[in-house]
mmCIF file of C-alpha atoms in Angstrom:
data_model
loop_
_atom_site.group_PDB
_atom_site.id
_atom_site.type_symbol
_atom_site.label_atom_id
_atom_site.label_comp_id
_atom_site.label_asym_id
_atom_site.label_seq_id
_atom_site.Cartn_x
_atom_site.Cartn_y
_atom_site.Cartn_z
ATOM 1 C CA ILE A 1 105.594 88.903 94.027
ATOM 2 C CA ASP A 2 104.537 88.163 90.474
ATOM 3 C CA GLY A 3 101.051 89.718 90.637
ATOM 4 C CA LYS A 4 99.397 86.417 89.688
ATOM 5 C CA THR A 5 100.381 83.591 92.008
ATOM 6 C CA VAL A 6 101.636 85.860 94.784
ATOM 7 C CA LYS A 7 99.770 89.165 94.759
ATOM 8 C CA SER A 8 101.274 90.863 97.813
ATOM 9 C CA CYS A 9 104.086 90.573 100.340
ATOM 10 C CA VAL A 10 104.005 87.435 102.520
ATOM 11 C CA HIS A 11 106.995 88.586 104.617
ATOM 12 C CA CYS A 12 109.239 85.719 103.557
ATOM 13 C CA LYS A 13 112.810 85.309 104.841
ATOM 14 C CA THR A 14 114.268 86.078 101.399
ATOM 15 C CA CYS A 15 112.834 89.598 101.453
ATOM 16 C CA ALA A 16 114.020 90.131 105.013
ATOM 17 C CA ILE A 17 117.561 89.860 103.688
ATOM 18 C CA MET A 18 117.007 92.724 101.227
ATOM 19 C CA ASN A 19 114.881 95.067 103.339
ATOM 20 C CA GLY A 20 115.182 96.895 106.614
ATOM 21 C CA PHE A 21 116.593 99.992 108.246
ATOM 22 C CA GLY A 22 120.184 100.375 107.066
ATOM 23 C CA GLY A 23 119.852 98.243 103.929
ATOM 24 C CA ALA A 24 119.657 94.587 104.783
ATOM 25 C CA GLY A 25 118.616 95.384 108.322
ATOM 26 C CA ALA A 26 119.551 92.711 110.833
ATOM 27 C CA PHE A 27 121.113 90.550 108.122
ATOM 28 C CA SER A 28 123.801 92.986 106.953
ATOM 29 C CA ASP A 29 127.350 91.798 107.675
ATOM 30 C CA GLY A 30 128.476 95.376 108.257
ATOM 31 C CA LYS A 31 131.385 95.683 105.815
ATOM 32 C CA TYR A 32 132.053 99.315 104.920
ATOM 33 C CA ASN A 33 134.589 99.832 102.125
ATOM 34 C CA ILE A 34 136.466 103.129 102.050
ATOM 35 C CA THR A 35 137.903 103.442 98.570
ATOM 36 C CA ASN A 36 137.316 104.863 95.113
ATOM 37 C CA GLU A 37 139.039 101.835 93.542
ATOM 38 C CA PHE A 38 135.941 99.618 93.500
ATOM 39 C CA GLY A 39 132.313 99.574 94.581
ATOM 40 C CA GLY A 40 130.879 102.559 92.771
ATOM 41 C CA THR A 41 131.404 105.772 90.878
ATOM 42 C CA LEU A 42 130.326 108.482 93.328
ATOM 43 C CA TYR A 43 133.721 110.156 92.791
ATOM 44 C CA GLU A 44 132.789 110.858 89.155
ATOM 45 C CA TYR A 45 130.151 113.288 90.411
ATOM 46 C CA ILE A 46 131.841 114.908 93.394
ATOM 47 C CA GLY A 47 135.559 114.153 92.979
ATOM 48 C CA LYS A 48 137.749 111.469 94.547
ATOM 49 C CA GLU A 49 138.806 113.547 97.554
ATOM 50 C CA LYS A 50 135.228 114.524 98.476
ATOM 51 C CA ALA A 51 134.002 110.941 98.004
ATOM 52 C CA LEU A 52 136.683 109.640 100.376
ATOM 53 C CA GLU A 53 135.886 112.419 102.833
ATOM 54 C CA LEU A 54 132.234 111.317 102.891
ATOM 55 C CA MET A 55 133.218 107.654 103.318
ATOM 56 C CA HIS A 56 135.374 108.582 106.312
ATOM 57 C CA TYR A 57 132.461 110.642 107.660
ATOM 58 C CA VAL A 58 130.170 107.589 107.480
ATOM 59 C CA ASP A 59 132.874 105.513 109.161
ATOM 60 C CA ALA A 60 133.118 108.059 111.997
ATOM 61 C CA ILE A 61 129.341 107.901 112.475
ATOM 62 C CA ASN A 62 129.469 104.105 112.661
ATOM 63 C CA VAL A 63 132.333 104.194 115.167
ATOM 64 C CA SER A 64 130.606 106.805 117.348
ATOM 65 C CA HIS A 65 127.369 104.811 117.422
ATOM 66 C CA GLY A 66 128.746 101.531 118.738
ATOM 67 C CA GLY A 67 131.493 100.458 116.340
ATOM 68 C CA GLN A 68 134.424 101.807 118.369
ATOM 69 C CA GLU A 69 135.793 98.333 119.211
ATOM 70 C CA THR A 70 136.007 97.247 115.562
ATOM 71 C CA HIS A 71 139.130 97.325 113.413
ATOM 72 C CA LEU A 72 139.743 99.315 110.232
ATOM 73 C CA PHE A 73 141.679 97.076 107.841
ATOM 74 C CA SER A 74 143.816 98.599 105.079
ATOM 75 C CA THR A 75 145.879 97.413 102.121
ATOM 76 C CA ALA A 76 148.057 100.558 102.241
ATOM 77 C CA ASP A 77 151.648 99.874 103.261
ATOM 78 C CA SER A 78 150.818 96.240 104.039
ATOM 79 C CA ALA A 79 153.110 93.223 103.769
ATOM 80 C CA LEU A 80 150.555 91.716 101.391
ATOM 81 C CA LYS A 81 150.796 94.733 99.108
ATOM 82 C CA ALA A 82 154.615 94.486 99.084
ATOM 83 C CA GLU A 83 154.451 90.773 98.273
ATOM 84 C CA CYS A 84 151.979 91.441 95.478
ATOM 85 C CA LEU A 85 154.247 94.075 93.935
ATOM 86 C CA ARG A 86 157.213 91.677 94.074
ATOM 87 C CA ASN A 87 155.135 89.340 91.915
ATOM 88 C CA ASN A 88 153.893 92.055 89.538
ATOM 89 C CA LEU A 89 150.410 92.043 91.049
ATOM 90 C CA HIS A 90 148.821 95.368 91.815
ATOM 91 C CA LEU A 91 146.608 95.336 94.897
ATOM 92 C CA LEU A 92 143.892 97.976 94.960
ATOM 93 C CA ASP A 93 144.162 100.500 97.788
ATOM 94 C CA ALA A 94 141.260 100.179 100.172
ATOM 95 C CA SER A 95 140.268 100.327 103.782
ATOM 96 C CA VAL A 96 137.382 98.345 105.193
ATOM 97 C CA ARG A 97 135.722 98.456 108.557
ATOM 98 C CA HIS A 98 134.081 95.150 109.348
ATOM 99 C CA LEU A 99 131.522 95.698 112.067
ATOM 100 C CA GLY A 100 130.036 92.228 111.746
ATOM 101 C CA THR A 101 126.337 91.396 111.865
ATOM 102 C CA ASP A 102 125.919 91.778 115.633
ATOM 103 C CA ILE A 103 127.727 95.111 116.014
ATOM 104 C CA ASN A 104 126.220 96.467 112.797
ATOM 105 C CA TYR A 105 122.781 95.794 114.260
ATOM 106 C CA VAL A 106 123.710 97.764 117.410
ATOM 107 C CA VAL A 107 125.141 100.640 115.338
ATOM 108 C CA LEU A 108 122.029 100.815 113.154
ATOM 109 C CA GLN A 109 119.764 100.715 116.222
ATOM 110 C CA ASN A 110 121.722 103.557 117.837
ATOM 111 C CA ILE A 111 121.543 105.630 114.644
ATOM 112 C CA TYR A 112 117.816 104.970 114.378
ATOM 113 C CA ASP A 113 117.258 105.927 118.035
ATOM 114 C CA GLU A 114 119.052 109.238 117.480
ATOM 115 C CA LEU A 115 117.358 110.053 114.173
ATOM 116 C CA SER A 116 113.864 109.082 115.326
ATOM 117 C CA LYS A 117 113.900 112.102 117.664
ATOM 118 C CA LYS A 118 114.254 114.390 114.637
ATOM 119 C CA VAL A 119 112.839 112.455 111.680
ATOM 120 C CA ASP A 120 109.515 110.735 111.044
ATOM 121 C CA PHE A 121 109.961 107.181 109.774
ATOM 122 C CA TYR A 122 107.148 105.259 108.095
ATOM 123 C CA PHE A 123 107.958 101.576 107.625
ATOM 124 C CA ASN A 124 105.696 99.178 105.744
ATOM 125 C CA THR A 125 103.871 102.164 104.266
ATOM 126 C CA PRO A 126 104.146 101.883 100.492
ATOM 127 C CA VAL A 127 104.315 105.257 98.786
ATOM 128 C CA ARG A 128 102.240 105.073 95.623
ATOM 129 C CA LYS A 129 103.300 108.465 94.257
ATOM 130 C CA LEU A 130 105.665 111.271 95.147
ATOM 131 C CA LYS A 131 104.570 114.704 93.924
ATOM 132 C CA LYS A 132 106.522 117.974 93.775
ATOM 133 C CA THR A 133 104.620 120.980 95.105
ATOM 134 C CA LYS A 134 105.459 124.651 95.580
ATOM 135 C CA ALA A 135 106.048 123.986 99.291
ATOM 136 C CA GLY A 136 108.086 120.806 98.774
ATOM 137 C CA PHE A 137 106.706 117.307 98.288
ATOM 138 C CA VAL A 138 103.661 115.152 98.957
ATOM 139 C CA ALA A 139 104.025 111.409 99.474
ATOM 140 C CA VAL A 140 100.790 109.602 98.608
ATOM 141 C CA THR A 141 100.114 106.258 100.346
ATOM 142 C CA ASP A 142 97.069 103.998 100.392
ATOM 143 C CA GLU A 143 96.016 105.462 103.749
ATOM 144 C CA ASP A 144 97.136 109.091 103.735
ATOM 145 C CA GLU A 145 99.212 111.871 102.201
ATOM 146 C CA TYR A 146 102.315 113.296 103.885
ATOM 147 C CA SER A 147 103.615 116.787 103.092
ATOM 148 C CA CYS A 148 107.171 117.937 103.662
ATOM 149 C CA LYS A 149 109.597 120.668 102.644
ATOM 150 C CA LYS A 150 112.393 118.172 101.966
ATOM 151 C CA CYS A 151 112.149 114.483 101.210
ATOM 152 C CA ILE A 152 114.737 111.721 101.399
ATOM 153 C CA VAL A 153 113.858 108.634 99.397
ATOM 154 C CA SER A 154 115.783 105.550 100.434
ATOM 155 C CA VAL A 155 114.511 102.403 98.760
ATOM 156 C CA GLY A 156 117.565 100.191 98.233
ATOM 157 C CA ARG A 157 117.627 97.511 95.565
ATOM 158 C CA SER A 158 114.161 96.224 96.377
ATOM 159 C CA GLY A 159 112.584 99.564 95.442
ATOM 160 C CA SER A 160 114.771 100.536 92.509
ATOM 161 C CA SER A 161 112.056 100.012 89.857
ATOM 162 C CA TRP A 162 109.627 102.181 91.806
ATOM 163 C CA LEU A 163 112.262 104.870 92.294
ATOM 164 C CA GLU A 164 112.935 104.896 88.554
ATOM 165 C CA GLU A 165 109.233 105.651 88.009
ATOM 166 C CA VAL A 166 109.372 108.464 90.573
ATOM 167 C CA CYS A 167 112.420 109.960 88.883
ATOM 168 C CA ASN A 168 110.695 109.774 85.497
ATOM 169 C CA ASP A 169 107.594 111.510 86.921
ATOM 170 C CA LEU A 170 109.740 114.253 88.490
ATOM 171 C CA ASP A 171 111.945 114.595 85.384
ATOM 172 C CA ILE A 172 115.097 113.462 87.220
ATOM 173 C CA ASN A 173 117.721 111.825 85.018
ATOM 174 C CA THR A 174 118.761 108.292 86.001
ATOM 175 C CA CYS A 175 121.440 105.858 84.958
ATOM 176 C CA SER A 176 122.393 102.318 85.883
ATOM 177 C CA ASN A 177 125.250 102.252 88.340
ATOM 178 C CA ARG A 178 126.874 100.007 90.881
ATOM 179 C CA VAL A 179 125.851 100.265 94.512
ATOM 180 C CA ASP A 180 127.562 103.221 96.137
ATOM 181 C CA ILE A 181 127.196 104.568 99.644
#
């Protein structure tokens, strides 16, 4: 969407890869890395142990919502790691659960079904402004305004520029960082 040739969303397949509940929605391959060795710097803010604890928590949620038949792969104590060390190569320690596209879709649907009983979701409802109030927040859309005590903003890569504007308006410091969940 360049604002000249294409003025608004035409719901192309390219965007469908970057948008949807759970990140890439139905197109996510469902790889969940559990490590501080690569992928992001969350541990710099909350500590390595707490970051790993949260990653294991997310993994447990995925397993309990349909991912129980999937395998958790690990480089720890592996034959590959031993072979690497014999050749002076240092393999990073990591675990990864690969749900796969089909199971990831089921897991995300199950999570959505559970959350939708407790949380209001508004898809395809662009928020033009997010305002802080004494009672919490107001999300302003083209059609309405929504008030809440607490607000979770989850925009992914496709909304990162907008979120930067929101953070500037609310005087929240930002920095460029790798993707971290």
